[in-house]
Coordinates of N, CA, C and O in Angstrom, one line a residue:
X1155 N -77.8 35.5 19.9 CA -76.7 35.7 18.7 C -75.6 36.2 19.5 O -75.4 37.1 20.3
X1156 N -74.3 35.7 19.0 CA -73.0 35.9 19.5 C -72.6 37.4 18.9 O -73.1 37.7 17.8
X1157 N -71.9 38.0 19.5 CA -71.2 39.4 19.2 C -70.1 39.3 18.2 O -69.0 38.6 18.9
X1158 N -69.8 39.8 17.2 CA -68.6 39.5 16.4 C -67.5 40.2 16.9 O -67.8 41.3 17.6
X1159 N -66.3 39.8 16.8 CA -65.1 40.5 17.2 C -64.6 41.4 16.1 O -64.3 41.1 15.0
X1160 N -64.7 42.6 16.4 CA -64.4 43.7 15.5 C -62.9 44.4 15.7 O -62.7 45.4 15.1
X1161 N -62.1 43.8 16.5 CA -61.0 44.3 16.8 C -60.1 44.6 15.6 O -59.3 45.4 15.4
X1162 N -60.0 43.6 14.6 CA -59.2 43.8 13.3 C -60.2 44.0 12.1 O -59.7 43.8 11.0
X1163 N -61.4 44.6 12.3 CA -62.2 45.0 11.3 C -61.7 45.9 10.3 O -61.0 46.8 10.7
X1164 N -61.8 45.6 9.0 CA -61.3 46.7 8.0 C -62.7 47.3 7.4 O -63.6 46.6 6.8
X1165 N -63.0 48.4 7.9 CA -64.2 49.1 7.5 C -64.1 49.8 6.1 O -63.1 50.5 5.8
X1166 N -65.1 49.7 5.3 CA -65.1 50.5 4.0 C -66.4 51.3 3.9 O -67.4 50.8 4.3
X1167 N -66.1 52.4 3.0 CA -67.2 53.2 2.7 C -67.6 53.1 1.3 O -66.6 52.8 0.4
X1168 N -68.7 53.3 1.0 CA -69.3 53.2 -0.5 C -68.4 54.1 -1.4 O -68.1 55.3 -0.9
X1169 N -68.2 53.9 -2.5 CA -67.4 54.6 -3.6 C -68.6 55.7 -3.9 O -68.0 56.8 -4.4
X1170 N -69.7 55.6 -3.8 CA -70.8 56.5 -4.1 C -70.9 57.7 -3.1 O -71.6 58.7 -3.2
X1171 N -70.3 57.5 -1.9 CA -70.5 58.6 -1.0 C -69.5 59.9 -1.3 O -69.8 60.9 -0.7
X1172 N -68.5 59.8 -2.1 CA -67.9 61.0 -2.6 C -66.8 61.6 -1.4 O -66.8 60.8 -0.6
X1173 N -66.0 62.5 -1.8 CA -64.9 63.0 -1.0 C -65.5 63.6 0.4 O -64.8 63.3 1.5
X1174 N -66.7 64.2 0.4 CA -67.2 64.8 1.6 C -68.4 63.9 2.1 O -69.3 64.5 2.7
X1175 N -68.5 62.7 1.8 CA -69.6 62.0 2.2 C -69.9 61.8 3.7 O -69.4 61.0 4.3
X1176 N -70.6 62.8 4.0 CA -71.0 62.8 5.6 C -72.1 61.9 6.1 O -72.0 61.6 7.2
X1177 N -73.0 61.4 5.3 CA -74.0 60.7 5.6 C -73.7 59.3 5.0 O -74.6 58.8 4.2
X1178 N -72.8 58.6 5.5 CA -72.4 57.4 5.1 C -72.2 56.2 6.0 O -72.1 56.6 7.3
X1179 N -72.7 55.1 5.6 CA -72.5 54.0 6.4 C -71.1 53.3 6.0 O -70.6 53.4 4.7
X1180 N -70.5 52.6 7.0 CA -69.3 51.8 6.6 C -69.5 50.4 6.9 O -70.3 50.0 7.9
X1181 N -69.1 49.6 6.0 CA -69.1 48.2 6.2 C -68.0 47.2 6.3 O -67.0 47.7 6.0
X1182 N -68.0 46.3 7.3 CA -66.9 45.5 7.4 C -67.3 44.0 7.0 O -68.3 43.6 7.5
X1183 N -66.8 43.6 6.0 CA -67.0 42.4 5.4 C -66.3 41.1 5.8 O -66.7 40.0 5.6
X1184 N -65.2 41.4 6.3 CA -64.3 40.1 6.6 C -64.3 39.8 8.0 O -63.6 39.3 8.7
X1185 N -65.7 39.8 8.4 CA -66.1 39.1 9.8 C -66.8 38.0 9.6 O -68.1 38.1 8.9
X1186 N -66.6 36.8 10.2 CA -67.2 35.6 10.0 C -68.6 35.5 10.4 O -68.9 35.7 11.4
X1187 N -69.4 35.5 9.4 CA -70.9 35.3 9.5 C -71.7 36.6 9.7 O -72.9 36.5 9.9
X1188 N -71.0 37.6 9.8 CA -71.7 39.0 9.8 C -71.3 40.0 8.9 O -70.3 39.9 8.2
X1189 N -72.2 40.9 8.8 CA -71.7 42.2 7.9 C -72.1 43.4 8.9 O -73.2 44.1 8.7
X1190 N -71.2 43.8 9.7 CA -71.5 45.0 10.7 C -71.5 46.2 9.9 O -70.6 46.3 9.1
X1191 N -72.3 47.3 10.2 CA -72.2 48.4 9.7 C -72.1 49.6 10.9 O -72.4 49.3 12.0
X1192 N -71.7 50.7 10.5 CA -71.6 51.7 11.4 C -71.7 53.0 10.8 O -71.7 53.2 9.5
X1193 N -72.0 54.1 11.5 CA -72.1 55.5 10.8 C -70.6 56.1 10.7 O -69.9 56.2 11.7
X1194 N -70.2 56.5 9.7 CA -68.9 57.0 9.4 C -68.7 58.2 10.2 O -67.5 58.5 10.3
X1195 N -69.7 59.0 10.5 CA -69.5 60.3 11.3 C -69.1 60.0 12.7 O -68.7 60.8 13.5
X1196 N -69.6 58.7 13.2 CA -69.5 58.3 14.6 C -68.6 57.1 14.6 O -68.8 56.2 15.4
X1197 N -67.7 57.0 13.6 CA -66.9 55.6 13.4 C -66.2 55.1 14.8 O -66.2 54.0 15.0
X1198 N -65.5 55.9 15.5 CA -65.0 55.5 16.6 C -65.6 55.3 17.9 O -65.4 54.3 18.6
X1199 N -66.6 56.0 18.0 CA -67.3 56.0 19.4 C -69.0 55.7 19.2 O -69.6 55.4 20.0
X1200 N -69.3 55.6 17.9 CA -70.8 55.0 17.7 C -70.9 53.8 17.6 O -70.0 52.8 17.9
X1201 N -72.4 53.5 17.7 CA -72.8 52.1 17.7 C -72.5 51.2 16.3 O -72.4 51.9 15.3
X1202 N -72.4 50.0 16.6 CA -72.3 49.2 15.4 C -73.5 48.1 15.4 O -73.9 47.7 16.4
X1203 N -74.2 48.0 14.3 CA -75.2 47.0 13.9 C -74.6 45.7 13.4 O -74.1 45.9 12.2
X1204 N -74.6 44.6 14.0 CA -74.1 43.4 13.6 C -75.0 42.6 12.8 O -75.6 41.6 13.3
X1205 N -75.4 43.0 11.7 CA -76.3 42.2 10.7 C -75.7 40.9 10.4 O -74.3 40.9 10.3
X1206 N -76.6 39.8 10.5 CA -76.1 38.5 10.0 C -75.8 38.7 8.5 O -76.3 39.5 7.9
X1207 N -75.0 37.8 7.9 CA -74.7 37.9 6.4 C -76.1 37.8 5.6 O -76.4 38.5 4.7
X1208 N -76.9 36.8 6.2 CA -78.3 36.6 5.3 C -79.2 37.8 5.5 O -79.9 38.2 4.6
X1209 N -79.1 38.2 6.7 CA -79.9 39.6 6.8 C -79.5 40.7 6.0 O -80.3 41.5 5.5
X1210 N -78.1 40.9 6.0 CA -77.7 41.9 5.1 C -77.9 41.7 3.6 O -78.4 42.7 2.9
X1211 N -77.8 40.5 3.2 CA -78.0 40.1 1.8 C -79.5 40.5 1.3 O -79.7 41.0 0.3
X1212 N -80.5 40.1 2.4 CA -81.8 40.3 2.1 C -82.1 41.8 2.2 O -82.8 42.2 1.1
X1213 N -81.6 42.7 3.1 CA -81.7 44.0 3.0 C -81.3 44.7 1.6 O -82.0 45.5 1.0
X1214 N -80.2 44.3 1.3 CA -79.5 44.9 0.0 C -80.4 44.4 -1.2 O -80.6 45.4 -2.0
X1215 N -80.9 43.2 -1.2 CA -81.6 42.8 -2.2 C -83.0 43.5 -2.2 O -83.5 43.9 -3.4
X1216 N -83.5 43.7 -1.1 CA -84.9 44.4 -1.1 C -84.5 45.9 -1.7 O -85.4 46.6 -2.5
X1217 N -83.5 46.6 -1.2 CA -83.3 47.9 -1.6 C -83.0 48.0 -3.4 O -83.5 48.9 -3.9
X1218 N -82.5 47.0 -3.8 CA -82.3 46.9 -5.3 C -83.4 46.7 -6.2 O -83.6 47.2 -7.1
X1219 N -84.4 46.0 -5.4 CA -85.7 46.0 -6.2 C -86.6 46.9 -6.0 O -87.6 47.1 -6.8
X1220 N -86.3 48.1 -5.1 CA -87.2 49.0 -5.0 C -86.9 50.2 -5.7 O -85.9 50.3 -6.4

């Protein structure tokens, strides 16, 4: 699998995280074919998990069903 270029990624946090949302994931959606996520507490230096779009969609759908 290729690694997405995150140079110009626009990261967004859930509106459900609140003002002090310390345990949040950030998601970058404008990356071709990918839905990369990262930990908001380690946004600059932490790892990024580059989900493919189909894998992310399946993950979110499974959460919604549970």
